[in-house]
Amino acid sequence: MSKHFMVIIVKNNAGVLARISSLFCQRAFNIESLTVSTTDSPLISRITVATSGDDAYFEQLRSQTLKLSEVLEIYPVDTDSTVIRELLLLKLRVTDQNRDQIVSIAESNHARVLSEQDHCLVVEMTADPTTIDLFIELMMPFDFVEMCRTGATAIAKGATSFHPDSISK
Amino acid sequence: MLLNGSDIVSEVLLEQGVDTIFGYPGGGVLNIYDSFYKYRDRLHHVITAHEQGAAHAADGYARATGKTGVCIATSGPGATNLVTGLATAYMDSVPMVAITGNVGTGLIGRDAFQEVYIIGISMPITKHNFQVRRVEELADTLREAFRLAHTGRFGPVLVDIPKDISAAVTEFRHQPPVETPRTVRESYPGLETVAEAINGAKRPFILYGGGVRLSEAGEELRELIRKADIPASYTLMAAGVLGYGERNNMGLLGMHGCFSGNKAVDNCDLLINIGSRFSDRVALNMSKFAANAKIVHIDIDPSEVGKNIRVDYSLIGDVKDVLTKLLPLVKETTHPQWQLQIDAWRVRDYHPKDDASVLKPHQVIGTICEMAGPDAVYTTDVGQHQMWAAQYLHHTGPRNFLTSGGLGTMGYGYGAAIGAEFGIEGRHPVIHITGDGSFHMNLNEACTAVSYGLPIISVIFNNRVLGMVRQWQTVFYGKRYSSSEPERKTDYVKVIEGFGGTGYRVTDLNGFREAFAKALKADCPVWIDCEIDREERVLPMIPAGCTSADTIMD
């Protein structure tokens, strides 16, 4: 079992996300996180899915997903040659005693305080998912009010691109 | 020319070469049915008793002719009644286009009368589906549906048309029918390796499935079997691809397949799977299946490779094209020792005992075969009768045995027989082999056969129980017959007479022979109620999860 990020390039049609998630549910493929958004081409959307399994699992996931007629391409993200980023928003209740300590931990970990209101801080961190996991762990002793994270999105380093013209299907 | 959406539907159907549509009218498709009235001299619409019957009829039409079958239903319950038919077609890779009406675009999402989200419902049981939101997109969407249904691995495609779209007017231009040529490649990676594996094998065995039928590769398969002297067994979806009694064609494989074929799988050193998906009714124990063999998988769908069984070599492509490219690399050879071993297993194959005083399933089927001739088209429902038909019919053609293999849909057979009748236009007898359990699911379609004068012969294997369920309860559930003995008192002769057809009730083989002879001459549907002993079982049987070593033979 290993965790991988898969990038799925799809036609930007109504319901395309429903088709992907229906397939994943139908075939018992797990979703640890999923992000979707439009791209610089209005016809194309891009989905990044984090999922875990063995080699056979990923081969099935790839070939089954590619059968959907609105899926143009699917490929695994190689962590060495790809930039993977996720956004964390963390709301913490602070006291006069621990406020400065929290701000200092956040800043030393390249997180930013976006708001401070009603004794609550909203902290933002953009990083790879593992770093975010570690940061959350670090903040655990404090008083969490709410937390959300976006799931990862990824883009390859270097000149590689996945534009409609370069798509094989 | 300016046309409304409904006339565009009719025009595109004609453009695609469609002349027969199976369906049922209703509010959501009234506009389209008004167009069908206008086009009635060119488009033949067949109204069934129930939309499920229409879906199975489109499926049966497609399986019997090789063309794409078309069905249509109204919104809401009309659409949901298609679901079992779509799933049946999807599992068996049947090319089909289903059209559903829907409420007007302005009412979508408001729980309007007879509104249902059929796109969501049918997503996992279609190759693709579309909801047409602009009349300008209607013609091309329908064309794309026909293209998808009959491209690559075939399957059903659904097009949902809101009511205002079928009324809206737009410019329409004729186009030639979409072409769906088979995928032909220069060569296939790994082709030489597979040829070497075949040439080097001492105990090769072929398992062939529906892909061979769909790509019309019977000749190429026959040549491979002859050239390399490879014995072969088939899945339910490939019965008839090679003729009964042809050399090296050993019969059905799997749970109720022949002992010799299953034995060969477990002992071969090379298993060549051609166009089959290693379903759990064939590869009963996925980790022990062909455990002593290298496995080759030839399939058009890459997702089938490694899905159920790990394979050593795969060739992805149209079976006919792959075999055409493979054959020149395969050496002419024989395997006398392996054939001797196969013959020894064949001696141990299961043969039921004859008894003329009662109706034995294999004798009834033998008699049907003998009397109906080699061109008869058979449809089945699901259960014991289906397996007996698969085992004992002398399959002669790739389009002559229509059965729900993947989904296992009880109630498939009568609709499929209606579709087959329209497909083959009365040239040959259409025989529906069913059980009393399955038949109760969709026997209402007899009214359709009467309306259209279809001489479908239904042979009912009537053991007054749900035979296959009961067989499992006998073997695995200590004879606790939970809900499998419904004690129905249906008088089939009266029922079919009530519908406007003819019925016979028979209890021995002579009686069956007489009734069947009359049925073959009839010009209306005929039901023959055959009294079968409820203790009759389908044998041999390998329980789920087991291997040929666990075959139950008596």
mmCIF file of C-alpha atoms in Angstrom, chain A residues 5 7 46 48 77-86 126-129 152-158:
data_model
loop_
_atom_site.group_PDB
_atom_site.id
_atom_site.type_symbol
_atom_site.label_atom_id
_atom_site.label_comp_id
_atom_site.label_asym_id
_atom_site.label_seq_id
_atom_site.Cartn_x
_atom_site.Cartn_y
_atom_site.Cartn_z
ATOM 1 C CA PHE A 5 -1.510 11.729 -6.099
ATOM 2 C CA VAL A 7 -3.939 14.073 -11.815
ATOM 3 C CA ARG A 46 -8.142 19.401 -13.634
ATOM 4 C CA THR A 48 -6.021 15.953 -8.226
ATOM 5 C CA VAL A 77 2.279 12.570 -9.746
ATOM 6 C CA ASP A 78 5.896 11.803 -9.060
ATOM 7 C CA THR A 79 6.675 13.715 -5.862
ATOM 8 C CA ASP A 80 10.282 14.456 -6.892
ATOM 9 C CA SER A 81 9.412 16.150 -10.154
ATOM 10 C CA THR A 82 6.209 17.822 -9.028
ATOM 11 C CA VAL A 83 5.181 20.683 -6.833
ATOM 12 C CA ILE A 84 2.336 19.588 -4.564
ATOM 13 C CA ARG A 85 0.533 22.161 -2.485
ATOM 14 C CA GLU A 86 -2.386 22.244 -0.105
ATOM 15 C CA THR A 126 0.195 26.608 2.181
ATOM 16 C CA ALA A 127 2.561 23.666 1.973
ATOM 17 C CA ASP A 128 2.838 20.065 0.909
ATOM 18 C CA PRO A 129 0.356 17.814 2.743
ATOM 19 C CA ALA A 152 -3.667 18.765 -2.605
ATOM 20 C CA THR A 153 -3.198 20.119 -6.067
ATOM 21 C CA ALA A 154 -0.112 19.470 -8.110
ATOM 22 C CA ILE A 155 1.832 20.690 -11.102
ATOM 23 C CA ALA A 156 4.937 19.248 -12.697
ATOM 24 C CA LYS A 157 8.271 21.083 -12.504
ATOM 25 C CA GLY A 158 10.048 22.043 -15.691
#
